[in-house]
PDB file of C-alpha atoms in Angstrom:
ATOM      1  CA  UNK A1424      -7.930  34.414  15.659  1.00 82.00           C
ATOM      2  CA  UNK A1425     -11.259  33.075  15.093  1.00 81.00           C
ATOM      3  CA  UNK A1426     -13.586  32.329  17.738  1.00 78.00           C
ATOM      4  CA  UNK A1427     -14.334  29.709  19.678  1.00 77.00           C
ATOM      5  CA  UNK A1428     -17.869  29.956  21.243  1.00 68.00           C
ATOM      6  CA  UNK A1429     -17.814  26.403  22.341  1.00 73.00           C
ATOM      7  CA  UNK A1430     -15.606  26.147  24.860  1.00 80.00           C
ATOM      8  CA  UNK A1431     -16.218  22.001  25.349  1.00 82.00           C
ATOM      9  CA  UNK A1432     -12.940  20.854  23.540  1.00 83.00           C
ATOM     10  CA  UNK A1433     -11.048  22.229  26.474  1.00 89.00           C
ATOM     11  CA  UNK A1434     -12.749  20.472  29.312  1.00 82.00           C
ATOM     12  CA  UNK A1435     -12.622  17.185  27.793  1.00 81.00           C
ATOM     13  CA  UNK A1436      -8.790  17.575  27.968  1.00 87.00           C
ATOM     14  CA  UNK A1437      -7.117  15.719  30.635  1.00 86.00           C
ATOM     15  CA  UNK A1438      -3.521  16.973  31.748  1.00 90.00           C
ATOM     16  CA  UNK A1439      -1.075  15.777  35.966  1.00 91.00           C
ATOM     17  CA  UNK A1440      -0.312  19.030  37.632  1.00 91.00           C
ATOM     18  CA  UNK A1441       3.327  20.242  37.138  1.00 88.00           C
ATOM     19  CA  UNK A1442       3.187  23.305  38.882  1.00 83.00           C
ATOM     20  CA  UNK A1443       1.309  24.532  42.701  1.00 85.00           C
ATOM     21  CA  UNK A1444       1.666  28.041  43.688  1.00 80.00           C
ATOM     22  CA  UNK A1445      -0.501  28.688  46.508  1.00 69.00           C
ATOM     23  CA  UNK A1446      -4.444  29.222  44.462  1.00 76.00           C
ATOM     24  CA  UNK A1447      -2.459  28.505  40.876  1.00 87.00           C
ATOM     25  CA  UNK A1448      -2.541  25.243  39.690  1.00 90.00           C
ATOM     26  CA  UNK A1449      -0.279  23.925  36.100  1.00 92.00           C
ATOM     27  CA  UNK A1450      -1.062  21.118  34.300  1.00 92.00           C
ATOM     28  CA  UNK A1451       0.368  19.805  31.178  1.00 93.00           C
ATOM     29  CA  UNK A1452       0.356  16.837  28.775  1.00 92.00           C
ATOM     30  CA  UNK A1453       1.850  16.729  25.704  1.00 90.00           C
ATOM     31  CA  UNK A1454       5.582  18.632  24.358  1.00 84.00           C
ATOM     32  CA  UNK A1455       7.084  21.854  23.974  1.00 83.00           C
ATOM     33  CA  UNK A1456      10.475  22.272  21.870  1.00 87.00           C
ATOM     34  CA  UNK A1457      11.844  24.983  23.770  1.00 81.00           C
ATOM     35  CA  UNK A1458      14.529  27.052  21.937  1.00 82.00           C
ATOM     36  CA  UNK A1459      15.052  29.700  23.964  1.00 87.00           C
ATOM     37  CA  UNK A1460      13.610  30.964  27.497  1.00 92.00           C
ATOM     38  CA  UNK A1461      14.975  33.347  29.896  1.00 93.00           C
ATOM     39  CA  UNK A1462      12.991  33.380  33.456  1.00 92.00           C
ATOM     40  CA  UNK A1463      13.729  35.843  36.138  1.00 91.00           C
ATOM     41  CA  UNK A1464      13.084  34.750  39.814  1.00 89.00           C
ATOM     42  CA  UNK A1465      10.766  36.184  42.114  1.00 85.00           C
ATOM     43  CA  UNK A1466      12.664  37.810  44.044  1.00 89.00           C
ATOM     44  CA  UNK A1467      15.337  39.186  41.706  1.00 90.00           C
ATOM     45  CA  UNK A1468      12.257  41.840  39.652  1.00 89.00           C
ATOM     46  CA  UNK A1469      11.156  43.023  43.778  1.00 87.00           C
ATOM     47  CA  UNK A1470      10.242  46.463  43.426  1.00 85.00           C
ATOM     48  CA  UNK A1471      10.423  47.108  39.764  1.00 90.00           C
ATOM     49  CA  UNK A1472       7.372  49.258  38.416  1.00 93.00           C
ATOM     50  CA  UNK A1473       7.189  47.839  35.039  1.00 95.00           C
ATOM     51  CA  UNK A1474       9.979  44.665  33.918  1.00 96.00           C
ATOM     52  CA  UNK A1475       9.231  41.590  32.414  1.00 96.00           C
ATOM     53  CA  UNK A1476       9.651  38.003  34.217  1.00 94.00           C
ATOM     54  CA  UNK A1477      10.068  35.608  31.094  1.00 96.00           C
ATOM     55  CA  UNK A1478      10.500  35.331  26.959  1.00 96.00           C
ATOM     56  CA  UNK A1479      10.360  32.531  25.694  1.00 96.00           C
ATOM     57  CA  UNK A1480       9.613  30.649  22.085  1.00 95.00           C
ATOM     58  CA  UNK A1481       9.392  26.866  21.499  1.00 95.00           C
ATOM     59  CA  UNK A1482       7.919  24.554  18.948  1.00 95.00           C
ATOM     60  CA  UNK A1483       5.018  22.836  19.683  1.00 94.00           C
ATOM     61  CA  UNK A1484       4.555  19.581  16.332  1.00 90.00           C
ATOM     62  CA  UNK A1485       1.961  17.124  18.301  1.00 89.00           C
ATOM     63  CA  UNK A1486      -0.922  17.054  20.513  1.00 92.00           C
ATOM     64  CA  UNK A1487      -0.082  19.324  23.490  1.00 94.00           C
ATOM     65  CA  UNK A1488      -2.570  20.917  26.690  1.00 95.00           C
ATOM     66  CA  UNK A1489      -1.403  23.791  29.251  1.00 95.00           C
ATOM     67  CA  UNK A1490      -3.903  24.638  31.757  1.00 94.00           C
ATOM     68  CA  UNK A1491      -3.756  27.418  34.329  1.00 93.00           C
ATOM     69  CA  UNK A1492      -6.521  26.877  37.164  1.00 89.00           C
ATOM     70  CA  UNK A1493      -6.479  30.628  38.874  1.00 87.00           C
ATOM     71  CA  UNK A1494      -3.352  31.217  36.420  1.00 90.00           C
ATOM     72  CA  UNK A1495      -2.170  34.427  39.070  1.00 88.00           C
ATOM     73  CA  UNK A1496      -0.077  36.829  36.362  1.00 91.00           C
ATOM     74  CA  UNK A1497      -1.048  38.370  32.891  1.00 93.00           C
ATOM     75  CA  UNK A1498       0.650  36.741  30.108  1.00 96.00           C
ATOM     76  CA  UNK A1499       1.573  37.236  25.876  1.00 97.00           C
ATOM     77  CA  UNK A1500       0.905  34.864  23.512  1.00 97.00           C
ATOM     78  CA  UNK A1501       2.824  35.028  20.008  1.00 97.00           C
ATOM     79  CA  UNK A1502       1.532  33.304  17.256  1.00 96.00           C
ATOM     80  CA  UNK A1503       4.498  33.102  14.103  1.00 96.00           C
ATOM     81  CA  UNK A1504       2.661  30.046  11.894  1.00 94.00           C
ATOM     82  CA  UNK A1505       0.340  27.403  12.846  1.00 93.00           C
ATOM     83  CA  UNK A1506      -2.159  27.864  14.646  1.00 92.00           C
ATOM     84  CA  UNK A1507      -3.826  26.819  18.463  1.00 95.00           C
ATOM     85  CA  UNK A1508      -6.375  27.227  20.370  1.00 94.00           C
ATOM     86  CA  UNK A1509      -6.857  29.521  23.574  1.00 95.00           C
ATOM     87  CA  UNK A1510      -9.155  30.081  26.375  1.00 91.00           C
ATOM     88  CA  UNK A1511      -9.245  32.569  29.256  1.00 88.00           C
ATOM     89  CA  UNK A1512     -11.612  32.917  31.185  1.00 82.00           C
ATOM     90  CA  UNK A1513     -14.810  32.012  29.750  1.00 77.00           C
ATOM     91  CA  UNK A1514     -13.813  33.076  26.377  1.00 82.00           C
ATOM     92  CA  UNK A1515     -12.063  31.174  23.345  1.00 87.00           C
ATOM     93  CA  UNK A1516     -10.677  30.958  20.171  1.00 89.00           C
ATOM     94  CA  UNK A1517      -8.528  30.364  17.715  1.00 91.00           C
ATOM     95  CA  UNK A1518      -5.058  31.899  17.531  1.00 93.00           C
ATOM     96  CA  UNK A1519      -3.170  32.071  14.097  1.00 92.00           C
ATOM     97  CA  UNK A1520      -0.211  34.038  12.926  1.00 94.00           C
ATOM     98  CA  UNK A1521       0.145  37.268  13.827  1.00 94.00           C
ATOM     99  CA  UNK A1522      -2.042  37.386  16.823  1.00 94.00           C
ATOM    100  CA  UNK A1523      -0.522  38.379  20.010  1.00 95.00           C
ATOM    101  CA  UNK A1524      -2.598  36.864  22.686  1.00 94.00           C
ATOM    102  CA  UNK A1525      -3.371  37.911  26.121  1.00 94.00           C
ATOM    103  CA  UNK A1526      -3.944  35.916  28.733  1.00 93.00           C
ATOM    104  CA  UNK A1527      -5.405  37.585  31.941  1.00 88.00           C
ATOM    105  CA  UNK A1528      -4.360  36.830  35.350  1.00 88.00           C
ATOM    106  CA  UNK A1529      -7.918  35.356  37.889  1.00 83.00           C
ATOM    107  CA  UNK A1530      -8.638  33.119  35.120  1.00 85.00           C
ATOM    108  CA  UNK A1531      -8.844  29.097  34.414  1.00 90.00           C
ATOM    109  CA  UNK A1532      -6.645  30.106  31.406  1.00 94.00           C
ATOM    110  CA  UNK A1533      -5.927  27.638  28.612  1.00 95.00           C
ATOM    111  CA  UNK A1534      -2.919  26.047  25.631  1.00 96.00           C
ATOM    112  CA  UNK A1535      -4.378  23.636  23.757  1.00 94.00           C
ATOM    113  CA  UNK A1536      -3.097  22.098  19.664  1.00 93.00           C
ATOM    114  CA  UNK A1537      -3.858  19.293  17.976  1.00 87.00           C
ATOM    115  CA  UNK A1538      -2.275  17.487  16.032  1.00 83.00           C
ATOM    116  CA  UNK A1539      -1.643  17.336  12.277  1.00 77.00           C
ATOM    117  CA  UNK A1540       0.219  21.217  12.235  1.00 80.00           C
ATOM    118  CA  UNK A1541       3.376  22.587  13.562  1.00 90.00           C
ATOM    119  CA  UNK A1542       2.814  25.989  15.762  1.00 94.00           C
ATOM    120  CA  UNK A1543       5.629  28.075  16.554  1.00 95.00           C
ATOM    121  CA  UNK A1544       5.148  30.865  19.289  1.00 97.00           C
ATOM    122  CA  UNK A1545       6.523  33.202  21.956  1.00 97.00           C
ATOM    123  CA  UNK A1546       5.605  33.968  25.681  1.00 96.00           C
ATOM    124  CA  UNK A1547       5.896  36.566  27.988  1.00 97.00           C
ATOM    125  CA  UNK A1548       5.144  37.563  31.047  1.00 96.00           C
ATOM    126  CA  UNK A1549       5.770  41.356  32.911  1.00 96.00           C
ATOM    127  CA  UNK A1550       5.816  42.279  35.847  1.00 95.00           C
ATOM    128  CA  UNK A1551       6.389  44.794  38.277  1.00 93.00           C
ATOM    129  CA  UNK A1552       3.861  47.479  40.659  1.00 92.00           C
ATOM    130  CA  UNK A1553       2.806  49.737  37.694  1.00 93.00           C
ATOM    131  CA  UNK A1554       1.112  46.490  35.572  1.00 94.00           C
ATOM    132  CA  UNK A1555      -2.157  45.884  36.581  1.00 91.00           C
ATOM    133  CA  UNK A1556      -2.775  49.814  36.331  1.00 92.00           C
ATOM    134  CA  UNK A1557      -1.918  50.366  32.919  1.00 93.00           C
ATOM    135  CA  UNK A1558      -3.594  47.427  32.393  1.00 92.00           C
ATOM    136  CA  UNK A1559      -6.770  48.585  33.096  1.00 89.00           C
ATOM    137  CA  UNK A1560      -5.470  52.255  32.094  1.00 89.00           C
ATOM    138  CA  UNK A1561      -4.589  51.037  28.402  1.00 90.00           C
ATOM    139  CA  UNK A1562      -8.554  48.730  28.497  1.00 84.00           C
ATOM    140  CA  UNK A1563      -6.051  45.928  27.420  1.00 88.00           C
ATOM    141  CA  UNK A1564      -7.818  43.880  30.210  1.00 83.00           C
ATOM    142  CA  UNK A1565     -10.453  43.691  27.737  1.00 76.00           C
ATOM    143  CA  UNK A1566      -8.549  42.668  24.899  1.00 80.00           C
ATOM    144  CA  UNK A1567      -8.409  38.398  24.029  1.00 86.00           C
ATOM    145  CA  UNK A1568      -6.146  39.032  20.915  1.00 88.00           C
ATOM    146  CA  UNK A1569      -4.655  41.945  18.580  1.00 89.00           C
ATOM    147  CA  UNK A1570      -2.685  41.702  15.121  1.00 89.00           C
ATOM    148  CA  UNK A1571       0.905  42.799  14.564  1.00 92.00           C
ATOM    149  CA  UNK A1572       3.302  41.973  12.689  1.00 92.00           C
ATOM    150  CA  UNK A1573       6.672  39.742  13.293  1.00 94.00           C
ATOM    151  CA  UNK A1574       8.408  42.416  12.418  1.00 94.00           C
ATOM    152  CA  UNK A1575       7.439  44.936  15.192  1.00 93.00           C
ATOM    153  CA  UNK A1576       6.666  41.944  17.523  1.00 95.00           C
ATOM    154  CA  UNK A1577      10.554  40.742  17.383  1.00 95.00           C
ATOM    155  CA  UNK A1578      12.065  43.604  17.525  1.00 95.00           C
ATOM    156  CA  UNK A1579      10.569  44.244  21.290  1.00 95.00           C
ATOM    157  CA  UNK A1580      11.024  40.986  22.065  1.00 96.00           C
ATOM    158  CA  UNK A1581      15.318  40.883  20.572  1.00 95.00           C
ATOM    159  CA  UNK A1582      15.568  44.211  23.706  1.00 96.00           C
ATOM    160  CA  UNK A1583      13.730  42.891  26.622  1.00 96.00           C
ATOM    161  CA  UNK A1584      16.006  39.148  25.906  1.00 95.00           C
ATOM    162  CA  UNK A1585      19.262  41.390  25.653  1.00 96.00           C
ATOM    163  CA  UNK A1586      17.937  43.004  28.654  1.00 95.00           C
ATOM    164  CA  UNK A1587      16.996  40.556  31.399  1.00 95.00           C
ATOM    165  CA  UNK A1588      20.644  39.009  30.229  1.00 94.00           C
ATOM    166  CA  UNK A1589      21.820  41.631  32.042  1.00 94.00           C
ATOM    167  CA  UNK A1590      18.633  42.509  35.194  1.00 94.00           C
ATOM    168  CA  UNK A1591      21.488  43.546  37.212  1.00 93.00           C
ATOM    169  CA  UNK A1592      22.795  46.254  35.722  1.00 94.00           C
ATOM    170  CA  UNK A1593      20.535  49.301  36.603  1.00 92.00           C
ATOM    171  CA  UNK A1594      20.665  51.064  34.042  1.00 95.00           C
ATOM    172  CA  UNK A1595      19.591  47.344  31.912  1.00 94.00           C
ATOM    173  CA  UNK A1596      16.515  47.234  33.618  1.00 93.00           C
ATOM    174  CA  UNK A1597      15.466  50.443  32.721  1.00 94.00           C
ATOM    175  CA  UNK A1598      15.946  49.674  29.315  1.00 95.00           C
ATOM    176  CA  UNK A1599      13.468  46.704  30.273  1.00 96.00           C
ATOM    177  CA  UNK A1600      10.499  49.055  31.764  1.00 96.00           C
ATOM    178  CA  UNK A1601      10.840  50.949  28.806  1.00 96.00           C
ATOM    179  CA  UNK A1602      10.701  47.881  26.258  1.00 96.00           C
ATOM    180  CA  UNK A1603       7.783  46.617  28.404  1.00 96.00           C
ATOM    181  CA  UNK A1604       5.741  50.341  28.648  1.00 97.00           C
ATOM    182  CA  UNK A1605       6.340  50.763  24.940  1.00 96.00           C
ATOM    183  CA  UNK A1606       5.081  47.142  23.937  1.00 96.00           C
ATOM    184  CA  UNK A1607       1.332  47.606  25.916  1.00 95.00           C
ATOM    185  CA  UNK A1608       1.480  50.828  24.170  1.00 95.00           C
ATOM    186  CA  UNK A1609       2.135  49.530  20.723  1.00 93.00           C
ATOM    187  CA  UNK A1610      -0.989  47.406  21.901  1.00 92.00           C
ATOM    188  CA  UNK A1611      -3.054  49.496  22.787  1.00 90.00           C
ATOM    189  CA  UNK A1612      -2.756  51.996  19.590  1.00 88.00           C
ATOM    190  CA  UNK A1613      -3.390  49.022  17.354  1.00 85.00           C
ATOM    191  CA  UNK A1614      -6.493  47.154  19.309  1.00 77.00           C
ATOM    192  CA  UNK A1615      -8.844  50.649  19.450  1.00 74.00           C
ATOM    193  CA  UNK A1616      -7.311  50.956  16.126  1.00 65.00           C
ATOM    194  CA  UNK A1617      -8.867  48.216  14.299  1.00 63.00           C
ATOM    195  CA  UNK A1618     -12.503  46.888  15.445  1.00 68.00           C
ATOM    196  CA  UNK A1619     -14.634  44.246  14.095  1.00 74.00           C
ATOM    197  CA  UNK A1620     -17.486  46.027  11.868  1.00 81.00           C
ATOM    198  CA  UNK A1621     -21.007  45.768  13.251  1.00 80.00           C
ATOM    199  CA  UNK A1622     -21.931  44.004  10.431  1.00 87.00           C
ATOM    200  CA  UNK A1623     -19.176  41.582  10.132  1.00 88.00           C
ATOM    201  CA  UNK A1624     -20.103  40.859  13.276  1.00 84.00           C
ATOM    202  CA  UNK A1625     -23.523  39.417  13.236  1.00 88.00           C
ATOM    203  CA  UNK A1626     -22.310  37.530   9.885  1.00 91.00           C
ATOM    204  CA  UNK A1627     -19.714  35.878  12.167  1.00 87.00           C
ATOM    205  CA  UNK A1628     -22.860  34.937  14.641  1.00 86.00           C
ATOM    206  CA  UNK A1629     -24.958  33.891  11.380  1.00 91.00           C
ATOM    207  CA  UNK A1630     -22.153  30.647  10.064  1.00 91.00           C
ATOM    208  CA  UNK A1631     -21.871  30.293  14.154  1.00 87.00           C
ATOM    209  CA  UNK A1632     -25.428  29.382  14.352  1.00 89.00           C
ATOM    210  CA  UNK A1633     -26.052  27.875  11.248  1.00 90.00           C
ATOM    211  CA  UNK A1634     -23.251  25.362  10.579  1.00 88.00           C
ATOM    212  CA  UNK A1635     -24.986  22.755   9.973  1.00 89.00           C
ATOM    213  CA  UNK A1636     -27.685  23.959   6.443  1.00 90.00           C
ATOM    214  CA  UNK A1637     -25.870  24.269   2.843  1.00 89.00           C
ATOM    215  CA  UNK A1638     -25.093  28.387   2.667  1.00 90.00           C
ATOM    216  CA  UNK A1639     -24.557  30.473  -0.688  1.00 93.00           C
ATOM    217  CA  UNK A1640     -21.827  32.855   0.250  1.00 94.00           C
ATOM    218  CA  UNK A1641     -23.058  35.025  -3.205  1.00 94.00           C
ATOM    219  CA  UNK A1642     -27.166  34.546  -1.576  1.00 92.00           C
ATOM    220  CA  UNK A1643     -25.452  35.696   1.807  1.00 92.00           C
ATOM    221  CA  UNK A1644     -23.351  38.850   0.329  1.00 93.00           C
ATOM    222  CA  UNK A1645     -26.629  39.669  -1.483  1.00 93.00           C
ATOM    223  CA  UNK A1646     -28.470  39.496   0.974  1.00 90.00           C
ATOM    224  CA  UNK A1647     -25.364  42.139   2.912  1.00 88.00           C
ATOM    225  CA  UNK A1648     -26.122  44.287  -0.238  1.00 90.00           C
ATOM    226  CA  UNK A1649     -22.590  43.673  -1.169  1.00 93.00           C
ATOM    227  CA  UNK A1650     -21.197  41.797  -4.219  1.00 95.00           C
ATOM    228  CA  UNK A1651     -19.309  38.646  -3.023  1.00 94.00           C
ATOM    229  CA  UNK A1652     -15.509  39.676  -3.467  1.00 94.00           C
ATOM    230  CA  UNK A1653     -16.574  42.800  -1.284  1.00 94.00           C
ATOM    231  CA  UNK A1654     -17.839  40.755   1.140  1.00 94.00           C
ATOM    232  CA  UNK A1655     -14.907  38.466   1.203  1.00 92.00           C
ATOM    233  CA  UNK A1656     -12.999  41.053   1.994  1.00 91.00           C
ATOM    234  CA  UNK A1657     -14.316  42.771   4.330  1.00 90.00           C
ATOM    235  CA  UNK A1658     -14.770  39.674   6.701  1.00 90.00           C
ATOM    236  CA  UNK A1659     -10.908  38.628   5.378  1.00 84.00           C
ATOM    237  CA  UNK A1660     -10.322  42.060   7.038  1.00 80.00           C
ATOM    238  CA  UNK A1661     -12.429  41.427  10.832  1.00 79.00           C
ATOM    239  CA  UNK A1662     -11.118  37.509  10.528  1.00 77.00           C
ATOM    240  CA  UNK A1663      -8.327  36.809   8.218  1.00 70.00           C
ATOM    241  CA  UNK A1664     -10.839  34.113   6.708  1.00 80.00           C
ATOM    242  CA  UNK A1665     -13.036  33.899   3.775  1.00 89.00           C
ATOM    243  CA  UNK A1666     -16.957  33.663   5.424  1.00 92.00           C
ATOM    244  CA  UNK A1667     -15.783  29.866   3.477  1.00 91.00           C
ATOM    245  CA  UNK A1668     -12.971  29.517   5.194  1.00 87.00           C
ATOM    246  CA  UNK A1669     -14.376  30.567   8.504  1.00 87.00           C
ATOM    247  CA  UNK A1670     -17.289  28.115   7.701  1.00 91.00           C
ATOM    248  CA  UNK A1671     -15.697  25.099   6.832  1.00 89.00           C
ATOM    249  CA  UNK A1672     -13.104  25.552   9.981  1.00 83.00           C
ATOM    250  CA  UNK A1673     -16.141  26.361  12.535  1.00 86.00           C
ATOM    251  CA  UNK A1674     -17.783  23.491  11.531  1.00 90.00           C
ATOM    252  CA  UNK A1675     -14.234  20.651  11.692  1.00 87.00           C
ATOM    253  CA  UNK A1676     -14.078  22.097  15.829  1.00 84.00           C
ATOM    254  CA  UNK A1677     -18.412  21.511  16.229  1.00 86.00           C
ATOM    255  CA  UNK A1678     -16.995  17.238  15.024  1.00 89.00           C
ATOM    256  CA  UNK A1679     -13.517  17.439  16.992  1.00 84.00           C
ATOM    257  CA  UNK A1680     -16.105  17.749  20.706  1.00 81.00           C
ATOM    258  CA  UNK A1681     -18.981  15.906  18.620  1.00 87.00           C
ATOM    259  CA  UNK A1682     -16.222  12.892  18.497  1.00 86.00           C
ATOM    260  CA  UNK A1683     -15.054  13.470  22.301  1.00 78.00           C
ATOM    261  CA  UNK A1684     -18.081  13.728  24.328  1.00 77.00           C
ATOM    262  CA  UNK A1685     -20.727  12.303  22.604  1.00 84.00           C
ATOM    263  CA  UNK A1686     -21.669   8.278  21.157  1.00 88.00           C
ATOM    264  CA  UNK A1687     -23.258   9.382  18.010  1.00 92.00           C
ATOM    265  CA  UNK A1688     -21.672   8.028  14.241  1.00 93.00           C
ATOM    266  CA  UNK A1689     -19.298   9.797  12.055  1.00 93.00           C
ATOM    267  CA  UNK A1690     -21.397   9.486   9.250  1.00 94.00           C
ATOM    268  CA  UNK A1691     -24.287  11.305  11.751  1.00 94.00           C
ATOM    269  CA  UNK A1692     -21.610  13.978  13.610  1.00 94.00           C
ATOM    270  CA  UNK A1693     -21.039  14.703   9.535  1.00 94.00           C
ATOM    271  CA  UNK A1694     -24.689  15.338   8.845  1.00 93.00           C
ATOM    272  CA  UNK A1695     -24.765  17.525  11.736  1.00 92.00           C
ATOM    273  CA  UNK A1696     -21.936  19.623  10.954  1.00 93.00           C
ATOM    274  CA  UNK A1697     -23.222  19.731   7.513  1.00 92.00           C
ATOM    275  CA  UNK A1698     -21.491  17.307   5.605  1.00 93.00           C
ATOM    276  CA  UNK A1699     -24.059  15.349   2.974  1.00 89.00           C
ATOM    277  CA  UNK A1700     -21.250  12.803   2.714  1.00 92.00           C
ATOM    278  CA  UNK A1701     -19.390  10.361   5.109  1.00 92.00           C
ATOM    279  CA  UNK A1702     -16.418  10.518   3.621  1.00 93.00           C
ATOM    280  CA  UNK A1703     -15.605  14.267   1.913  1.00 93.00           C
ATOM    281  CA  UNK A1704     -16.596  14.645   5.220  1.00 94.00           C
ATOM    282  CA  UNK A1705     -14.112  12.270   6.358  1.00 93.00           C
ATOM    283  CA  UNK A1706     -11.256  13.559   3.847  1.00 92.00           C
ATOM    284  CA  UNK A1707     -11.643  17.479   5.118  1.00 90.00           C
ATOM    285  CA  UNK A1708     -11.623  15.782   9.335  1.00 89.00           C
ATOM    286  CA  UNK A1709      -8.616  14.312   8.236  1.00 87.00           C
ATOM    287  CA  UNK A1710      -7.014  16.756   6.666  1.00 83.00           C
ATOM    288  CA  UNK A1711      -7.940  19.904   9.062  1.00 79.00           C
ATOM    289  CA  UNK A1712      -6.395  17.949  12.739  1.00 77.00           C
ATOM    290  CA  UNK A1713      -4.325  15.975  11.288  1.00 75.00           C
ATOM    291  CA  UNK A1714      -6.264  12.289  11.332  1.00 80.00           C
ATOM    292  CA  UNK A1715      -9.078  10.908  10.989  1.00 89.00           C
ATOM    293  CA  UNK A1716     -12.296  11.074  12.787  1.00 91.00           C
ATOM    294  CA  UNK A1717     -12.336   7.928  14.664  1.00 90.00           C
ATOM    295  CA  UNK A1718      -8.153   8.095  14.833  1.00 86.00           C
ATOM    296  CA  UNK A1719      -9.367  11.137  16.409  1.00 82.00           C
ATOM    297  CA  UNK A1720     -12.003   9.816  18.846  1.00 84.00           C
ATOM    298  CA  UNK A1721      -9.721   7.733  19.516  1.00 79.00           C
ATOM    299  CA  UNK A1722      -6.851   8.482  20.603  1.00 70.00           C
ATOM    300  CA  UNK A1723      -8.661  11.941  22.707  1.00 57.00           C
ATOM    301  CA  UNK A1724     -10.235   9.470  24.828  1.00 46.00           C
ATOM    302  CA  UNK A1725     -13.874   9.720  23.333  1.00 44.00           C
ATOM    303  CA  UNK A1726     -16.460   7.714  23.122  1.00 41.00           C
ATOM    304  CA  UNK A1727     -15.181   4.604  20.833  1.00 40.00           C
ATOM    305  CA  UNK A1728     -14.848   3.959  17.602  1.00 40.00           C
ATOM    306  CA  UNK A1729     -18.367   3.151  15.797  1.00 41.00           C
TER     307      UNK A1729
END
């Protein structure tokens, strides 16, 4: 997971409403290939203490945007491969392989996948009368992402899938409740075990604030009183990237936002995010986003091609 403090990339997306439920509105644009989906009507789960109403695995190969305004349920998104941008309320981040993302209810939540990479993910919607209190007591209402091995996730997912197919069986309902409880308590344990160290969080904030500057990683390591290999190891443990790769990706995400909402030229935007060479900026942007800066601006309805 890489934090995404600037959420304007979500704001410039537009999508038609595909579902409206009381105060909740769901908008979607793009294609998501569903490899398997299991969904249970709310009426079947009436009175359940703890259960699961939806399970699904999917693949996103091109542009995809989904916004859940005032989402009225708690949901989980697990990333197998690729990456996807996620906003939950006022917080945003880039979800990566091994991230289990928690989308809280009563928030404006959104998923955004940019062309250029394939994202394989799975979704789950836990439910039940006990769920709100359980989420609060486990402090999962304060979490955005937990790191989880794919084998552990798949083990819980496949067990829930088996019982969800047999949901009218009382024994299957009890087993399903147990697996949901097991998964949530596992996430709480993992979250408590892996907080981000304060010095690494401070370095992350420093990188975000100095995107346009020619930062020297060895100098940063010396200023933090450690060798560059040690800095890389500790930063990667917290954010799954070295400081250099984090800086590069943060620059390219900022560039995408500027292309969409400003009238600046591609050369000017490259300079603003730390690229002295327009050619270098264009080639790095194309490799990361799957299209050139000018194509990105044109296809995403930006300010025109300059």
